XYZ file of N, CA and C in Angstrom:
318
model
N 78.231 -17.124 37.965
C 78.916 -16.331 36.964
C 79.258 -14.977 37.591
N 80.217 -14.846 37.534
C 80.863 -13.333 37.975
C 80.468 -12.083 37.093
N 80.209 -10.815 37.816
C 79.570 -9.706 37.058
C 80.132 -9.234 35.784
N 81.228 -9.822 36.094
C 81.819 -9.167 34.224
C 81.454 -10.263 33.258
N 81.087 -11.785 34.064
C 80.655 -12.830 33.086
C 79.184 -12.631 32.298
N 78.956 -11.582 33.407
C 77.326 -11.479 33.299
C 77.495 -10.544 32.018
N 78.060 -9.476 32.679
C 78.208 -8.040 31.731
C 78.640 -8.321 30.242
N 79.461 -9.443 29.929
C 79.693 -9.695 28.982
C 78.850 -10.747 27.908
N 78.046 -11.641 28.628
C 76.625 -12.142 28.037
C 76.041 -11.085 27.433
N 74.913 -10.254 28.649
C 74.242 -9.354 28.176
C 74.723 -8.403 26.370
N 76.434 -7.936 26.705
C 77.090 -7.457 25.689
C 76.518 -7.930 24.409
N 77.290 -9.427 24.404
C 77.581 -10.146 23.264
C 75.493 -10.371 22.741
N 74.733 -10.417 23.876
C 73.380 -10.967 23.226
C 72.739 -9.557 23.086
N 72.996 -8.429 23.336
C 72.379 -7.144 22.826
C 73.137 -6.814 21.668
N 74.547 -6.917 21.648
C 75.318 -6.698 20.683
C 75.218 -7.153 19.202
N 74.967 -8.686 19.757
C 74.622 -9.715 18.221
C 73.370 -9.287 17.913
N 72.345 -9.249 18.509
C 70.756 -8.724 17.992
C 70.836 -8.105 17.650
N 71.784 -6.638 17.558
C 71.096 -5.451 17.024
C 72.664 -5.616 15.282
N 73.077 -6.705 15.058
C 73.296 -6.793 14.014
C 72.696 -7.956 12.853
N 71.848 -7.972 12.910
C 70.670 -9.061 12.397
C 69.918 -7.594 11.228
N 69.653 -7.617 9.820
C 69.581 -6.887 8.956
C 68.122 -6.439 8.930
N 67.639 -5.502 8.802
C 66.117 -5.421 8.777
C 65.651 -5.840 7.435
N 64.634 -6.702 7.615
C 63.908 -6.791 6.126
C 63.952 -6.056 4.708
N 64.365 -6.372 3.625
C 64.409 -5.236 2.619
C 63.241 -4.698 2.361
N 63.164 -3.241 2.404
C 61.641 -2.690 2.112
C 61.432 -1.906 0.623
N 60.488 -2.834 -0.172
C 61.039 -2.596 -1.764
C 60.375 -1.403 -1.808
N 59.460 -0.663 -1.434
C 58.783 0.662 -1.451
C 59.603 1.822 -1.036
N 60.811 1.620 -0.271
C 61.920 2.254 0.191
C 62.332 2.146 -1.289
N 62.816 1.032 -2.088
C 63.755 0.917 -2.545
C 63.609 1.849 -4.096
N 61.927 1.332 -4.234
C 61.494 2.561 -5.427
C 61.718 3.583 -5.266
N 61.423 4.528 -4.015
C 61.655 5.579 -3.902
C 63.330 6.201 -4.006
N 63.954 5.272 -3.726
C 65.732 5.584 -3.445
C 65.580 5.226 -5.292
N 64.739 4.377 -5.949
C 65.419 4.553 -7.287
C 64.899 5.681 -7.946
N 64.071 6.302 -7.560
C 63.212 7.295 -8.061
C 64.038 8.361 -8.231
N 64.510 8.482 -6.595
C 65.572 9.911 -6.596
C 67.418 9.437 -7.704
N 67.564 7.908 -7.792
C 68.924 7.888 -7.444
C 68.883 7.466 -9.452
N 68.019 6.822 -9.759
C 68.428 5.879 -11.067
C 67.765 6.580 -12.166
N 66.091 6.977 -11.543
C 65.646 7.506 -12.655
C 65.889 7.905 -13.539
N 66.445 9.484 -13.433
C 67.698 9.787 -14.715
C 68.389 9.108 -15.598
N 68.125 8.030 -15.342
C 69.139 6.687 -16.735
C 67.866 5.860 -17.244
N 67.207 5.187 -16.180
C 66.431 4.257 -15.932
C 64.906 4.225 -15.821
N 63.747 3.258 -16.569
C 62.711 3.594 -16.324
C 62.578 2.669 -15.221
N 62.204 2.999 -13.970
C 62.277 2.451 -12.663
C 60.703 1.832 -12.362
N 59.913 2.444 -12.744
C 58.460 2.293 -12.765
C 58.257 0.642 -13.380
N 56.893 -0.302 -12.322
C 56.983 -1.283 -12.865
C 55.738 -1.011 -14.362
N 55.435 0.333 -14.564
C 54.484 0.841 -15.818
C 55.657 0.942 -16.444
N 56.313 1.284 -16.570
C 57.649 1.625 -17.470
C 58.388 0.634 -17.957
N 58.199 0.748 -19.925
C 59.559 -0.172 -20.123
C 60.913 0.941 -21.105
N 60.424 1.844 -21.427
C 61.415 2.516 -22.169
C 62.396 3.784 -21.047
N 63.567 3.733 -21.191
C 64.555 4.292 -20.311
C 64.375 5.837 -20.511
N 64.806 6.664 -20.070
C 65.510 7.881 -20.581
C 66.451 7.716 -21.277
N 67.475 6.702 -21.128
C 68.567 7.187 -21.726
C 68.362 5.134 -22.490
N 68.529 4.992 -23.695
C 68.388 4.206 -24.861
C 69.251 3.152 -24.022
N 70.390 3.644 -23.168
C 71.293 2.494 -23.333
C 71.292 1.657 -22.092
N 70.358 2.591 -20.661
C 70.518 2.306 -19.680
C 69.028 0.764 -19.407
N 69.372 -0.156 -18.931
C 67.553 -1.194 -19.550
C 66.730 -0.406 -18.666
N 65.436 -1.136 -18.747
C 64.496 -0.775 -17.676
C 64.712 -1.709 -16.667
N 64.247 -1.125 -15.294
C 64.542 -2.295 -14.186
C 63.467 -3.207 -14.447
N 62.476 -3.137 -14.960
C 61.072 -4.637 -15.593
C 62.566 -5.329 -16.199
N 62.781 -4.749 -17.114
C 64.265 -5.946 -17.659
C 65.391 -6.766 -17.710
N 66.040 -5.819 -16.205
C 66.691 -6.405 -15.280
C 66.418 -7.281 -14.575
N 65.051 -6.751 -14.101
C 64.234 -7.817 -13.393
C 63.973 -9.308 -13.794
N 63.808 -9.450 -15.144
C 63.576 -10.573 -15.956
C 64.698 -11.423 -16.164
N 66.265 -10.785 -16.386
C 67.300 -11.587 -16.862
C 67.227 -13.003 -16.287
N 67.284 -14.037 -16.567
C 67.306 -15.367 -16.238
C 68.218 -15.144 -15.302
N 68.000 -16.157 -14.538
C 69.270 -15.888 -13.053
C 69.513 -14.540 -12.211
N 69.044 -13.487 -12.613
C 69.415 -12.399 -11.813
C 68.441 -12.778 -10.518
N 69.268 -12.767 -9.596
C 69.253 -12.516 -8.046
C 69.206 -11.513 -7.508
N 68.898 -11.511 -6.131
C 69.439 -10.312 -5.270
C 71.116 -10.082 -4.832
N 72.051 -10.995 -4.895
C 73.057 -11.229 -4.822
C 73.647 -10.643 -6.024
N 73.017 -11.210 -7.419
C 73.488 -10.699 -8.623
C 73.456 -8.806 -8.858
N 72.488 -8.734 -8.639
C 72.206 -7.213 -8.431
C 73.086 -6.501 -7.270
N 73.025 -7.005 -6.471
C 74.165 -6.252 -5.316
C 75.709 -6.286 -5.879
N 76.297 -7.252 -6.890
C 77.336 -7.138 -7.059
C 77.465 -6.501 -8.142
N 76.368 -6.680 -8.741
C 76.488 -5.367 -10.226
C 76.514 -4.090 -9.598
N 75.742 -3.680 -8.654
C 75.856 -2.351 -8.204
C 76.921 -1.857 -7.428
N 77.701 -2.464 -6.983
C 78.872 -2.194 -6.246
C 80.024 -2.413 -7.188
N 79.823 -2.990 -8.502
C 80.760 -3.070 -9.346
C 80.854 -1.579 -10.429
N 82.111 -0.951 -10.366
C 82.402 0.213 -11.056
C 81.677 -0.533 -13.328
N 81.038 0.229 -13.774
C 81.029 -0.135 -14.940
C 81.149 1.436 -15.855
N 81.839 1.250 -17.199
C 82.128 1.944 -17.878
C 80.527 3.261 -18.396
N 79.444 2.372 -18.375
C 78.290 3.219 -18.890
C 77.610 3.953 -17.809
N 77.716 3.587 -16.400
C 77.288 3.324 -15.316
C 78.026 4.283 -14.269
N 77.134 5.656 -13.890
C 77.978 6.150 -13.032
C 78.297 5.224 -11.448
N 79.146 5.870 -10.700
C 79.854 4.881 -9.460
C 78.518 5.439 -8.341
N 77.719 4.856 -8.483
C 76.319 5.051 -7.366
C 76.788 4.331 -5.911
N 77.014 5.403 -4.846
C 77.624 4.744 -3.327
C 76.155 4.844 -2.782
N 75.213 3.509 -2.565
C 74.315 3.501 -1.639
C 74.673 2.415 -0.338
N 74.406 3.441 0.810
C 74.453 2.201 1.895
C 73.829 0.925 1.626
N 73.925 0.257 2.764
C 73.758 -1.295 2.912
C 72.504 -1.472 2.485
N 71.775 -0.910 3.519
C 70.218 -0.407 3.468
C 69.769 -0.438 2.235
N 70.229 0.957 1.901
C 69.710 1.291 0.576
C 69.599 0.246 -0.747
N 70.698 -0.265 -0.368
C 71.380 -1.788 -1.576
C 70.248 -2.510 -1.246
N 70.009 -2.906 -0.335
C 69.143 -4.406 -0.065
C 67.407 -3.840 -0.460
N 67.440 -2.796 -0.276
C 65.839 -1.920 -0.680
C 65.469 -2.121 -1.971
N 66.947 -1.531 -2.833
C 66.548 -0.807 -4.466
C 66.447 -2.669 -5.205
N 67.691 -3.451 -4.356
C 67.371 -5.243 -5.047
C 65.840 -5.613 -4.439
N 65.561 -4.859 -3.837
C 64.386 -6.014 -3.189
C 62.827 -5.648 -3.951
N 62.978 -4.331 -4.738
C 62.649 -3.283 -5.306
C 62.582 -4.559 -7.004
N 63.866 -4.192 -7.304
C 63.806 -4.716 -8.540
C 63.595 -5.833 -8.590
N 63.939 -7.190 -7.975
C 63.834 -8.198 -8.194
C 61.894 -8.564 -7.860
N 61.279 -7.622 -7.326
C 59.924 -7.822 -6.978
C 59.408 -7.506 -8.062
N 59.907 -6.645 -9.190
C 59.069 -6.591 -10.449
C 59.147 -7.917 -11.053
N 59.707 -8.854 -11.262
C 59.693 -9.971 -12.032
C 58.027 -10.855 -11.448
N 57.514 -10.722 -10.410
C 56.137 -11.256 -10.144
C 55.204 -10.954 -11.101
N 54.280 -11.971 -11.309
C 53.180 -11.789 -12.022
C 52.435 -10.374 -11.822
């Protein structure tokens, strides 16, 4: 293999590895809801009543039949009328779902 064949292996196999997602870390994700949702939301898995009447608790979200992590990522990236437009990175997205969907455990 010729050095640019080489150079371009190495590329493509350092390149592809370092786009592989890190684990969602739901203790990250409380904390990003702590700072980011609280204000609407009772985020706490002690918490079922909101600040604000209209916003649920994430225990409740957590519960909806079928809600996913998928489901939650597209609600949050989806603009909604009650719902300010919250821009969290990738990261952050896969934290605050990994976050909520972990309250639904016993």
């Amino acid at each position: 293999m010729s050095r640019a064949g080489s150079t371009l292996v190495l590329f493509l196999v350092v390149g592809v590895g370092g786009l592989h997602a890190q684990e969602p870390d739901p203790q990250a994700g409380l904390r990003i809801s702590r700072e980011v949702c609280a204000s609407c939301h009772a985020v706490e898995a002690s918490e079922d009543r909101s600040p604000n009447p209209q916003a649920p608790s994430f225990n409740r979200i957590a519960r909806v039949p079928g809600m996913t992590t998928t489901a939650l990522t597209v609600a949050l990236r989806t603009s909604h009328g009650t719902m300010p437009n919250i821009m969290l990175e990738d990261r952050e997205l896969r934290d605050v779902t990994a976050y909520i969907t972990g309250l639904r455990r016993p």
